[in-house]
Amino acid sequence: MFEQLGLIGCGLMGGSFALALKKAGLVKRVVGYSKSPSTTDRARQLGVIDVEAPSALLAVAGADIVMVAVPVSATEATLKSIRHLVTPQMLIMDVGSTKSDVVQAARRALRDQVGSFVPAHPITGREVSGVEHADAELYSGRQIILTPTERTLTLQLQRAEEVWTALGCRVTSMSPESHDEAFAAVSHLPHLLAFSLVNSITSQPQADTFLSLAGPGFRDFTRIAASDPKMWRDVLLANRDELLAQSKLFQQALHSFETAIRNDNAQALEDMLTLSSETRAHWRMGAQRKKSP
Amino acid sequence: MFEQLGLIGCGLMGGSFALALKKAGLVKRVVGYSKSPSTTDRARQLGVIDVEAPSALLAVAGADIVMVAVPVSATEATLKSIRHLVTPQMLIMDVGSTKSDVVQAARRALRDQVGSFVPAHPITGREVSGVEHADAELYSGRQIILTPTERTLTLQLQRAEEVWTALGCRVTSMSPESHDEAFAAVSHLPHLLAFSLVNSITSQPQADTFLSLAGPGFRDFTRIAASDPKMWRDVLLANRDELLAQSKLFQQALHSFETAIRNDNAQALEDMLTLSSETRAHWRMGAQRKKSP
């Protein structure tokens, strides 16, 4: 049980965390701050936070748990601005989609207090953003990846695991580097491909006709292309090397398909399609992979 | 109201059409044939068809409406096998995802009876296949594209429009060539990209770890990668030229993103992401495109 959550960034992710903590009875009071005063105001009106703070530092004053839910490129400046109030008794977390850059930013910003910081990535999200879409159930049943370093305090890592578990999440730990490699493949690249497909269609003179004919396959494939541009600008830049490496592997796979299609090689094409179809049909979110019999 | 539906291909699409016609009270009797006798048998057990026919020709005997729901590469042989029983009073349709090749196959197979054939593409589908998944509601509320030619009989075109409208569909007509161009962009290419992404991940040593971490974005982006390999082998080959042209445009869009990421050009990246995000956020399935204000 926490006395006070200091919430920095009252958007979809931060707001949902505050609502979830409240619903689970894990916090008495939420003090919130957003860069935009109208967002902070709206968060209070919606009951996502109890008290508006005029700065990130004042949102942290008196808090025993702090959630930094800002675009990853703002992590370093945000942590710097609160450093003077950080104590070893305080649990600080983020929800960023990249972790190597966040860990480096935390090291630079928090210095000897970096042990209080437990980097976290909840595997959830929405294609909508903003505190209006904050949802106490956003994290329920989801996977949370924690990427502690050798300097992370054991006490705070345990508390982080307890909080997320209490919110109905399954907690996994790994290194920041392994995290970024995996999420380049299963999240950042799919986003990049969905963004690229939409822009490729938009660039054509028949875009309006094409889009009026698109069906459920297009709808689901491109859902993530509606994601927040500023957040994804930061993610794609922060995980550049892993992302470009995954994109290269993807283009090799695409070229294999194109070669089979161009050569009218039905058997090779069917073999590749069968591999993909069976892999995806056996995949279950959050489960270890099942091999086909 | 039809007396008898001759259903050739008792899979997801054909079976769902039979169930929908029955539910709407539009047909008295369904006679079905599938290449695999066990499929035909299963379709009868499930009540999708009333009578099993031992051949495609016998499924058509006595029918006033015929649905050919086979992989597009089997269209020509199927139509040839029923040609002797086709009359100008008969409405014949397909549900293939490509239309230029189907129209050419119908011309070759049906010759002077080609006027009875109304090529149709319902914009629906499932990542699962087989008669077990047949669903009377599969077509409800969906768009149907008809691609009649100058030889299509007006009477049969009108009846086709009436049938689909009675099933709750919105009917659009266009040329086979325009159809194939549009669906290369909004359906065939997204499928190809989803297949490629899954195979790209599978080819890596850490595939199992990566897949165990994937979340809702990956789930929706790759849903169509579980689609039927044989059906998609045919579609990708049948619409090869348009598909490869769309893939080229896509790769240009992807390279623009990669260049901005590689050059750390945050503004260019954000501009491209904003275009994509706004386009997708304003898109509604089956609606004319709304411009952002």
Coordinates of C-alpha atoms in Angstrom, one line a residue:
Chain A
M1 CA 0.0 0.0 0.0
F2 CA 1.3 3.4 -1.0
E3 CA 0.6 6.8 0.5
Q4 CA 1.0 8.9 -2.6
L5 CA 1.6 8.3 -6.3
G6 CA 3.4 11.1 -8.1
L7 CA 2.3 10.8 -11.7
I8 CA 4.3 12.6 -14.3
G9 CA 2.5 12.5 -17.6
C10 CA -1.2 12.1 -17.3
G11 CA -1.9 10.5 -20.7
L12 CA -3.3 7.1 -21.6
M13 CA -0.5 5.0 -20.0
G14 CA 0.0 7.2 -16.9
G15 CA -3.6 7.8 -16.3
S16 CA -4.5 4.2 -16.6
F17 CA -1.8 3.3 -14.1
A18 CA -3.3 5.8 -11.6
L19 CA -6.8 4.5 -12.1
A20 CA -5.6 0.9 -11.8
L21 CA -3.7 1.6 -8.5
K22 CA -6.8 3.4 -7.1
K23 CA -9.1 0.6 -8.1
A24 CA -6.9 -2.0 -6.5
G25 CA -6.8 0.1 -3.3
L26 CA -3.0 0.4 -3.5
V27 CA -2.7 4.2 -3.2
K28 CA -4.3 6.8 -1.0
R29 CA -3.6 9.9 -3.1
V30 CA -2.5 10.7 -6.6
V31 CA -0.7 13.9 -7.3
G32 CA -0.3 14.6 -11.0
Y33 CA 1.6 16.7 -13.4
S34 CA 1.5 17.0 -17.2
K35 CA 3.5 19.4 -19.4
S36 CA 0.2 20.8 -20.7
P37 CA -1.8 22.4 -17.8
S38 CA -5.1 21.6 -19.7
T39 CA -4.2 17.9 -19.6
T40 CA -3.5 18.0 -15.8
D41 CA -6.7 19.9 -15.3
R42 CA -8.7 17.3 -17.4
A43 CA -7.0 14.4 -15.4
R44 CA -8.3 16.0 -12.2
Q45 CA -11.8 16.5 -13.6
L46 CA -11.9 12.9 -14.7
G47 CA -10.8 11.7 -11.3
V48 CA -7.6 10.2 -12.7
I49 CA -5.6 12.4 -10.2
D50 CA -6.6 13.9 -7.0
V51 CA -4.3 17.0 -6.9
E52 CA -2.7 19.0 -9.7
A53 CA 1.0 19.7 -9.2
P54 CA 2.5 22.8 -11.0
S55 CA 5.8 20.9 -11.7
A56 CA 7.2 17.4 -12.0
L57 CA 9.2 18.1 -8.8
L58 CA 6.2 19.0 -6.8
A59 CA 4.3 15.9 -8.1
V60 CA 7.1 13.9 -6.5
A61 CA 7.1 15.8 -3.1
G62 CA 5.7 13.4 -0.5
A63 CA 5.3 10.5 -3.0
D64 CA 6.5 7.0 -2.1
I65 CA 5.8 5.8 -5.7
V66 CA 6.5 7.8 -8.9
M67 CA 5.4 6.9 -12.4
V68 CA 7.1 8.7 -15.3
A69 CA 4.8 8.2 -18.3
V70 CA 6.3 10.6 -20.8
P71 CA 7.6 10.1 -24.4
V72 CA 10.9 8.3 -24.0
S73 CA 12.9 11.3 -25.3
A74 CA 11.7 13.3 -22.3
T75 CA 12.8 10.7 -19.7
E76 CA 16.2 12.3 -19.0
A77 CA 15.0 15.8 -18.5
T78 CA 12.0 14.6 -16.4
L79 CA 14.2 12.5 -14.1
K80 CA 16.7 15.4 -13.8
S81 CA 14.0 17.7 -12.7
I82 CA 12.9 15.5 -9.8
R83 CA 16.3 14.2 -8.8
H84 CA 16.6 16.3 -5.6
L85 CA 13.6 14.7 -4.1
V86 CA 14.4 11.1 -5.0
T87 CA 15.3 8.8 -2.0
P88 CA 16.2 5.1 -1.7
Q89 CA 12.7 4.6 -0.1
M90 CA 11.0 5.8 -3.3
L91 CA 10.0 3.4 -6.2
I92 CA 10.3 5.2 -9.5
M93 CA 9.1 3.5 -12.7
D94 CA 8.5 4.4 -16.4
V95 CA 6.4 2.7 -19.1
G96 CA 8.6 3.4 -22.1
S97 CA 8.6 1.0 -25.1
T98 CA 12.4 1.2 -25.3
K99 CA 14.7 0.4 -22.4
S100 CA 18.4 0.8 -23.2
D101 CA 18.0 4.5 -23.9
V102 CA 15.8 4.9 -20.8
V103 CA 18.4 3.1 -18.6
Q104 CA 21.1 5.4 -19.9
A105 CA 19.0 8.5 -19.4
A106 CA 18.2 7.4 -15.8
R107 CA 21.9 6.8 -15.0
R108 CA 22.8 10.3 -16.3
A109 CA 19.9 12.0 -14.6
L110 CA 19.6 10.2 -11.2
R111 CA 23.3 9.4 -10.7
D112 CA 23.7 8.0 -7.1
Q113 CA 19.9 7.7 -6.8
V114 CA 19.4 5.5 -9.9
G115 CA 18.8 2.4 -7.7
S116 CA 15.3 3.7 -7.0
F117 CA 14.4 3.5 -10.7
V118 CA 12.9 0.2 -12.0
P119 CA 12.5 0.4 -15.8
A120 CA 9.2 -1.1 -16.9
H121 CA 7.5 -1.8 -20.2
P122 CA 3.9 -3.0 -20.0
I123 CA 3.0 -4.9 -23.2
T124 CA -0.2 -3.0 -23.9
G125 CA -1.4 0.1 -25.5
R126 CA -4.1 1.6 -27.6
E127 CA -4.1 3.2 -31.0
V128 CA -5.7 6.2 -29.2
S129 CA -3.9 8.5 -26.7
G130 CA -4.8 11.0 -24.1
V131 CA -6.2 10.9 -20.6
E132 CA -9.8 10.6 -21.9
H133 CA -8.9 7.1 -22.9
A134 CA -7.3 6.2 -19.5
D135 CA -8.7 2.8 -18.4
A136 CA -8.2 1.0 -15.0
E137 CA -8.2 -2.3 -16.9
L138 CA -5.5 -1.3 -19.5
Y139 CA -2.8 -3.4 -17.7
S140 CA -5.0 -6.2 -16.5
G141 CA -3.9 -9.6 -17.8
R142 CA -0.9 -8.1 -19.7
Q143 CA 2.8 -8.9 -19.5
I144 CA 5.1 -6.4 -17.9
I145 CA 8.8 -6.5 -18.7
L146 CA 11.2 -5.1 -16.0
T147 CA 14.8 -4.4 -17.1
P148 CA 16.7 -3.8 -13.8
T149 CA 20.4 -3.2 -13.8
E150 CA 23.1 -4.1 -11.4
R151 CA 22.5 -0.9 -9.5
T152 CA 18.7 -1.3 -9.1
L153 CA 17.8 -1.7 -5.4
T154 CA 16.5 -5.2 -4.6
L155 CA 13.8 -3.6 -2.4
Q156 CA 12.4 -1.4 -5.2
L157 CA 12.6 -4.2 -7.7
Q158 CA 10.5 -6.4 -5.4
R159 CA 8.0 -3.6 -4.8
A160 CA 7.7 -3.1 -8.6
E161 CA 7.0 -6.8 -9.1
E162 CA 4.4 -6.7 -6.3
V163 CA 2.6 -3.6 -7.7
W164 CA 2.2 -5.0 -11.2
T165 CA 1.3 -8.5 -9.9
A166 CA -1.4 -6.9 -7.8
L167 CA -2.7 -5.2 -11.0
G168 CA -3.2 -8.6 -12.6
C169 CA 0.0 -8.5 -14.7
R170 CA 2.5 -11.3 -15.4
V171 CA 6.0 -9.9 -14.6
T172 CA 9.1 -10.9 -16.6
S173 CA 12.6 -9.6 -16.1
M174 CA 15.4 -9.3 -18.8
S175 CA 18.3 -7.0 -19.7
P176 CA 17.5 -3.7 -21.4
E177 CA 19.4 -4.9 -24.5
S178 CA 17.5 -8.2 -24.8
H179 CA 14.3 -6.2 -24.4
D180 CA 15.1 -3.8 -27.2
E181 CA 16.2 -6.6 -29.6
A182 CA 13.0 -8.5 -29.0
F183 CA 10.7 -5.5 -29.3
A184 CA 12.3 -4.2 -32.4
A185 CA 11.2 -7.5 -34.0
V186 CA 7.7 -7.9 -32.5
S187 CA 6.5 -4.3 -32.0
H188 CA 8.7 -1.5 -33.5
L189 CA 9.1 -3.1 -36.9
P190 CA 5.3 -4.0 -37.2
H191 CA 4.5 -0.4 -36.4
L192 CA 7.0 0.9 -39.0
L193 CA 5.5 -1.5 -41.6
A194 CA 2.0 -0.4 -40.8
F195 CA 3.0 3.3 -41.0
S196 CA 4.8 2.7 -44.3
L197 CA 1.8 0.8 -45.9
V198 CA -0.6 3.6 -45.0
N199 CA 1.7 6.3 -46.4
S200 CA 2.4 4.2 -49.5
I201 CA -1.4 4.0 -50.2
T202 CA -1.9 7.7 -49.4
S203 CA 0.8 8.7 -51.9
Q204 CA -1.2 7.2 -54.8
P205 CA -3.7 9.2 -56.9
Q206 CA -6.4 6.5 -56.3
A207 CA -5.9 6.5 -52.5
D208 CA -9.5 7.5 -51.7
T209 CA -10.9 4.7 -53.8
F210 CA -8.4 2.2 -52.4
L211 CA -9.2 3.1 -48.8
S212 CA -13.0 3.0 -49.4
L213 CA -12.6 -0.6 -50.5
A214 CA -10.4 -1.8 -47.6
G215 CA -11.9 -4.5 -45.3
P216 CA -11.3 -6.2 -42.0
G217 CA -7.8 -7.4 -42.9
F218 CA -6.6 -3.9 -43.6
R219 CA -8.4 -2.7 -40.5
D220 CA -6.5 -5.0 -38.2
F221 CA -3.2 -4.8 -40.0
T222 CA -3.1 -1.0 -39.9
R223 CA -4.7 -0.4 -36.5
I224 CA -1.3 0.4 -35.0
A225 CA -0.6 3.0 -37.8
A226 CA -3.0 5.3 -35.9
S227 CA -0.7 5.4 -32.9
D228 CA 0.7 8.6 -31.5
P229 CA 3.2 10.1 -33.8
K230 CA 5.4 11.8 -31.2
M231 CA 5.6 8.7 -29.0
W232 CA 6.6 6.6 -32.0
R233 CA 9.0 9.1 -33.4
D234 CA 10.9 8.7 -30.1
V235 CA 10.6 4.9 -30.0
L236 CA 11.8 4.4 -33.6
L237 CA 14.8 6.7 -33.1
A238 CA 15.7 5.4 -29.6
N239 CA 15.9 1.8 -30.9
R240 CA 17.3 2.7 -34.3
D241 CA 20.0 0.0 -34.6
E242 CA 17.9 -2.9 -33.6
L243 CA 15.0 -1.7 -35.7
L244 CA 17.0 -1.2 -38.9
A245 CA 18.6 -4.7 -38.4
Q246 CA 15.1 -6.2 -38.0
S247 CA 13.9 -4.3 -41.0
K248 CA 16.7 -5.7 -43.1
L249 CA 15.8 -9.3 -42.1
F250 CA 12.2 -8.5 -42.9
Q251 CA 13.1 -7.2 -46.4
Q252 CA 15.1 -10.4 -47.1
A253 CA 11.9 -12.4 -46.2
L254 CA 9.8 -10.2 -48.4
H255 CA 12.2 -10.6 -51.3
S256 CA 12.1 -14.3 -51.0
F257 CA 8.3 -14.1 -51.3
E258 CA 8.7 -11.7 -54.3
T259 CA 11.1 -14.0 -56.0
A260 CA 8.8 -17.0 -55.7
I261 CA 5.9 -14.9 -57.0
R262 CA 7.9 -13.4 -59.9
N263 CA 9.1 -16.9 -60.9
D264 CA 5.6 -18.3 -60.6
N265 CA 7.1 -20.9 -58.2
A266 CA 3.9 -22.1 -56.6
Q267 CA 5.5 -24.8 -54.5
A268 CA 8.1 -22.5 -52.9
L269 CA 5.4 -19.9 -52.3
E270 CA 3.1 -22.4 -50.7
D271 CA 5.9 -23.7 -48.5
M272 CA 6.7 -20.2 -47.2
L273 CA 3.0 -19.4 -46.7
T274 CA 2.5 -22.7 -44.8
L275 CA 5.4 -21.8 -42.4
S276 CA 3.9 -18.4 -41.7
S277 CA 0.3 -19.6 -41.4
E278 CA 1.2 -22.5 -39.0
T279 CA 3.5 -20.3 -36.9
R280 CA 0.8 -17.6 -36.5
A281 CA -2.0 -20.1 -36.0
H282 CA -0.2 -21.7 -33.1
W283 CA 0.9 -18.5 -31.5
R284 CA -0.9 -17.4 -28.3
M285 CA -0.2 -14.0 -26.8
G286 CA 1.9 -14.2 -23.7
A287 CA 2.5 -18.0 -24.0
Q288 CA 5.6 -19.9 -24.8
R289 CA 5.6 -21.0 -28.4
K290 CA 3.9 -24.3 -29.2
K291 CA 5.5 -26.4 -31.9
S292 CA 3.1 -27.9 -34.4
P293 CA 2.9 -31.7 -34.0
Chain B
M1 CA -36.4 -16.8 -54.1
F2 CA -34.4 -19.6 -55.5
E3 CA -35.3 -23.2 -55.8
Q4 CA -31.9 -24.8 -55.5
L5 CA -28.3 -23.6 -54.8
G6 CA -25.6 -25.6 -56.3
L7 CA -22.6 -25.1 -54.0
I8 CA -19.2 -26.1 -55.4
G9 CA -16.7 -25.8 -52.6
C10 CA -18.1 -26.3 -49.1
G11 CA -15.5 -24.3 -47.2
L12 CA -15.7 -21.2 -45.1
M13 CA -16.9 -18.9 -47.9
G14 CA -19.2 -21.3 -49.7
G15 CA -20.6 -22.8 -46.5
S16 CA -21.3 -19.3 -45.1
F17 CA -23.1 -18.3 -48.3
A18 CA -25.3 -21.4 -48.1
L19 CA -26.1 -20.7 -44.5
A20 CA -26.9 -17.0 -45.2
L21 CA -29.2 -17.9 -48.1
K22 CA -31.0 -20.4 -45.9
K23 CA -31.3 -18.0 -43.0
A24 CA -32.7 -15.3 -45.2
G25 CA -35.3 -17.8 -46.6
L26 CA -33.9 -17.3 -50.1
V27 CA -33.4 -20.9 -51.1
K28 CA -35.4 -24.1 -50.7
R29 CA -32.6 -26.6 -51.2
V30 CA -28.7 -26.7 -51.2
V31 CA -26.9 -29.3 -53.1
G32 CA -23.2 -29.3 -52.4
Y33 CA -20.0 -30.7 -53.7
S34 CA -16.4 -30.5 -52.5
K35 CA -13.3 -32.0 -53.9
S36 CA -12.8 -33.9 -50.7
P37 CA -15.7 -36.2 -49.9
S38 CA -15.1 -35.9 -46.2
T39 CA -15.7 -32.1 -46.5
T40 CA -19.0 -32.6 -48.4
D41 CA -20.0 -35.2 -45.8
R42 CA -19.2 -32.8 -42.9
A43 CA -21.1 -30.0 -44.6
R44 CA -24.2 -32.1 -44.7
Q45 CA -23.8 -33.2 -41.1
L46 CA -23.5 -29.6 -40.1
G47 CA -26.7 -28.7 -42.1
V48 CA -24.7 -26.4 -44.4
I49 CA -25.9 -28.4 -47.4
D50 CA -29.0 -30.6 -47.7
V51 CA -27.8 -33.1 -50.3
E52 CA -24.3 -34.3 -51.2
A53 CA -23.5 -34.3 -54.9
P54 CA -20.8 -36.7 -56.2
S55 CA -19.5 -34.2 -58.8
A56 CA -19.6 -30.4 -59.5
L57 CA -21.7 -31.1 -62.5
L58 CA -24.3 -33.0 -60.4
A59 CA -24.4 -30.1 -57.9
V60 CA -25.4 -27.8 -60.7
A61 CA -28.2 -30.1 -62.1
G62 CA -31.5 -28.5 -61.2
A63 CA -29.9 -25.4 -59.7
D64 CA -31.1 -21.9 -60.5
I65 CA -28.2 -20.4 -58.5
V66 CA -24.6 -21.7 -58.4
M67 CA -21.8 -20.6 -56.1
V68 CA -18.3 -21.6 -57.1
A69 CA -16.2 -21.1 -53.9
V70 CA -12.9 -22.8 -54.8
P71 CA -9.3 -21.5 -54.8
V72 CA -9.1 -19.1 -57.7
S73 CA -6.7 -21.4 -59.6
A74 CA -9.4 -24.0 -59.7
T75 CA -12.0 -21.7 -61.2
E76 CA -11.4 -22.6 -64.8
A77 CA -11.5 -26.4 -64.4
T78 CA -14.6 -26.1 -62.2
L79 CA -16.5 -23.9 -64.7
K80 CA -15.5 -26.2 -67.5
S81 CA -16.8 -29.3 -65.6
I82 CA -20.3 -27.7 -65.2
R83 CA -20.5 -25.9 -68.6
H84 CA -22.9 -28.4 -70.2
L85 CA -25.6 -27.6 -67.6
V86 CA -25.3 -23.8 -67.6
T87 CA -28.3 -21.9 -69.0
P88 CA -29.0 -18.2 -69.4
Q89 CA -31.6 -18.6 -66.6
M90 CA -28.9 -19.6 -64.1
L91 CA -27.0 -17.2 -61.9
I92 CA -23.4 -18.3 -61.3
M93 CA -21.1 -16.5 -58.9
D94 CA -17.7 -16.9 -57.3
V95 CA -16.2 -15.3 -54.2
G96 CA -12.6 -15.1 -55.4
S97 CA -10.2 -12.4 -54.1
T98 CA -8.9 -11.7 -57.6
K99 CA -11.0 -10.9 -60.6
S100 CA -9.1 -10.4 -63.9
D101 CA -7.9 -14.0 -63.8
V102 CA -11.3 -15.3 -62.8
V103 CA -13.0 -13.4 -65.6
Q104 CA -10.5 -14.8 -68.2
A105 CA -11.0 -18.3 -66.8
A106 CA -14.8 -17.9 -67.1
R107 CA -14.5 -16.7 -70.7
R108 CA -12.4 -19.7 -71.6
A109 CA -14.5 -22.2 -69.7
L110 CA -18.0 -21.0 -70.2
R111 CA -17.7 -19.5 -73.8
D112 CA -21.1 -18.6 -75.0
Q113 CA -22.7 -19.2 -71.6
V114 CA -20.3 -16.7 -69.9
G115 CA -23.2 -14.2 -69.5
S116 CA -24.6 -16.2 -66.6
F117 CA -21.5 -15.6 -64.6
V118 CA -21.3 -12.6 -62.3
P119 CA -17.9 -12.4 -60.7
A120 CA -18.1 -11.4 -57.0
H121 CA -15.7 -10.6 -54.2
P122 CA -17.1 -10.2 -50.7
I123 CA -14.8 -8.1 -48.6
T124 CA -14.8 -10.4 -45.6
G125 CA -12.9 -13.5 -44.5
R126 CA -11.5 -15.2 -41.5
E127 CA -8.0 -16.3 -40.6
V128 CA -9.5 -19.7 -40.1
S129 CA -10.8 -21.9 -43.0
G130 CA -13.1 -24.9 -43.4
V131 CA -16.8 -25.7 -43.2
E132 CA -16.6 -25.9 -39.4
H133 CA -16.2 -22.1 -39.3
A134 CA -19.0 -21.4 -41.8
D135 CA -21.2 -18.6 -40.4
A136 CA -24.5 -17.3 -41.7
E137 CA -23.4 -13.8 -40.6
L138 CA -20.0 -13.8 -42.4
Y139 CA -21.3 -11.5 -45.1
S140 CA -23.7 -9.4 -43.1
G141 CA -22.9 -5.7 -43.3
R142 CA -19.9 -6.3 -45.6
Q143 CA -19.1 -4.8 -49.0
I144 CA -19.5 -6.9 -52.1
I145 CA -17.6 -6.0 -55.3
L146 CA -19.2 -7.2 -58.5
T147 CA -17.0 -7.1 -61.7
P148 CA -19.4 -7.7 -64.6
T149 CA -18.1 -7.5 -68.2
E150 CA -19.8 -6.4 -71.4
R151 CA -21.1 -10.0 -71.8
T152 CA -22.7 -10.4 -68.4
L153 CA -26.5 -10.7 -68.7
T154 CA -28.3 -7.7 -67.2
L155 CA -30.8 -10.1 -65.7
Q156 CA -28.2 -12.1 -63.8
L157 CA -26.3 -9.0 -62.7
Q158 CA -29.6 -7.6 -61.2
R159 CA -30.3 -10.9 -59.5
A160 CA -26.8 -11.0 -58.0
E161 CA -27.2 -7.4 -56.7
E162 CA -30.6 -8.5 -55.1
V163 CA -29.2 -11.6 -53.5
W164 CA -26.2 -9.8 -51.8
T165 CA -28.4 -6.9 -50.8
A166 CA -30.9 -9.3 -49.2
L167 CA -28.0 -10.7 -47.2
G168 CA -27.3 -7.3 -45.7
C169 CA -24.4 -6.4 -48.0
R170 CA -23.5 -3.1 -49.8
V171 CA -22.9 -3.8 -53.5
T172 CA -20.4 -2.0 -55.6
S173 CA -19.5 -2.6 -59.2
M174 CA -16.2 -2.0 -61.0
S175 CA -14.0 -3.4 -63.7
P176 CA -12.0 -6.5 -62.9
E177 CA -8.8 -4.5 -63.5
S178 CA -9.7 -1.7 -61.1
H179 CA -10.6 -4.3 -58.6
D180 CA -7.3 -6.1 -58.8
E181 CA -5.4 -2.8 -58.6
A182 CA -7.2 -1.7 -55.5
F183 CA -7.0 -5.0 -53.7
A184 CA -3.3 -5.4 -54.4
A185 CA -2.9 -2.3 -52.3
V186 CA -5.3 -2.8 -49.4
S187 CA -5.4 -6.6 -49.1
H188 CA -2.9 -8.7 -51.0
L189 CA 0.1 -6.5 -50.0
P190 CA -0.8 -6.4 -46.3
H191 CA -1.1 -10.2 -46.4
L192 CA 2.3 -10.5 -48.1
L193 CA 3.8 -8.2 -45.5
A194 CA 2.3 -10.1 -42.6
F195 CA 3.5 -13.4 -44.0
S196 CA 7.0 -11.9 -44.5
L197 CA 7.2 -10.5 -40.9
V198 CA 6.2 -13.8 -39.3
N199 CA 8.8 -15.7 -41.4
S200 CA 11.4 -13.1 -40.8
I201 CA 11.0 -13.6 -37.0
T202 CA 10.8 -17.4 -37.3
S203 CA 14.1 -17.5 -39.2
Q204 CA 15.9 -16.0 -36.2
P205 CA 17.5 -18.1 -33.4
Q206 CA 15.6 -16.1 -30.7
A207 CA 12.3 -16.6 -32.4
D208 CA 10.6 -18.4 -29.5
T209 CA 11.6 -15.7 -27.0
F210 CA 10.5 -12.9 -29.4
L211 CA 7.1 -14.6 -30.0
S212 CA 6.6 -15.1 -26.3
L213 CA 6.9 -11.4 -25.7
A214 CA 4.7 -10.2 -28.5
G215 CA 1.6 -8.2 -27.6
P216 CA -1.7 -6.9 -29.0
G217 CA -0.1 -4.9 -31.7
F218 CA 1.6 -8.0 -33.1
R219 CA -1.5 -10.0 -32.6
D220 CA -3.6 -7.7 -34.8
F221 CA -0.9 -6.9 -37.4
T222 CA -0.3 -10.6 -38.0
R223 CA -3.8 -12.0 -37.7
I224 CA -4.0 -12.3 -41.5
A225 CA -0.7 -14.3 -41.6
A226 CA -2.6 -17.3 -40.3
S227 CA -4.7 -17.3 -43.5
D228 CA -5.0 -20.4 -45.7
P229 CA -1.7 -21.0 -47.6
K230 CA -3.3 -22.6 -50.7
M231 CA -5.8 -19.8 -51.1
W232 CA -3.2 -17.1 -50.7
R233 CA -0.7 -18.9 -53.0
D234 CA -3.3 -18.6 -55.7
V235 CA -4.2 -15.0 -54.9
L236 CA -0.6 -13.8 -54.8
L237 CA 0.2 -15.5 -58.1
A238 CA -3.0 -14.5 -59.9
N239 CA -2.5 -10.8 -59.1
R240 CA 1.3 -10.8 -59.5
D241 CA 1.9 -7.7 -61.5
E242 CA -0.3 -5.4 -59.4
L243 CA 1.0 -6.9 -56.2
L244 CA 4.7 -6.4 -57.2
A245 CA 4.0 -2.9 -58.2
Q246 CA 2.3 -2.1 -54.9
S247 CA 5.2 -3.8 -53.0
K248 CA 7.6 -1.6 -54.8
L249 CA 5.7 1.6 -53.7
F250 CA 5.6 0.2 -50.2
Q251 CA 9.3 -0.4 -50.1
Q252 CA 9.9 3.2 -51.3
A253 CA 7.7 4.4 -48.3
L254 CA 9.6 2.1 -46.0
H255 CA 13.0 3.4 -47.2
S256 CA 11.8 7.0 -46.6
F257 CA 11.1 6.1 -43.0
E258 CA 14.5 4.3 -42.7
T259 CA 16.4 7.3 -44.1
A260 CA 14.8 9.6 -41.6
I261 CA 15.5 7.2 -38.8
R262 CA 19.1 6.6 -39.9
N263 CA 19.7 10.3 -40.2
D264 CA 18.1 11.0 -36.8
N265 CA 15.8 13.4 -38.6
A266 CA 13.1 13.7 -35.9
Q267 CA 11.1 16.3 -37.8
A268 CA 10.9 14.4 -41.1
L269 CA 10.0 11.2 -39.2
E270 CA 7.3 12.9 -37.1
D271 CA 5.8 14.4 -40.3
M272 CA 5.6 11.0 -41.9
L273 CA 4.1 9.4 -38.8
T274 CA 1.6 12.2 -38.5
L275 CA 0.4 11.6 -42.0
S276 CA 0.0 7.9 -41.4
S277 CA -1.6 8.3 -38.0
E278 CA -4.2 10.9 -39.2
T279 CA -5.0 8.9 -42.3
R280 CA -5.6 5.8 -40.4
A281 CA -7.5 7.5 -37.5
H282 CA -9.9 9.1 -39.9
W283 CA -10.5 5.9 -42.0
R284 CA -13.7 4.0 -41.5
M285 CA -14.3 0.6 -43.0
G286 CA -16.6 0.8 -46.0
A287 CA -16.9 4.6 -45.9
Q288 CA -15.6 7.2 -48.3
R289 CA -12.5 8.8 -46.9
K290 CA -13.0 11.8 -44.6
K291 CA -10.4 14.5 -44.9
S292 CA -9.1 15.8 -41.6
P293 CA -10.4 19.4 -41.0

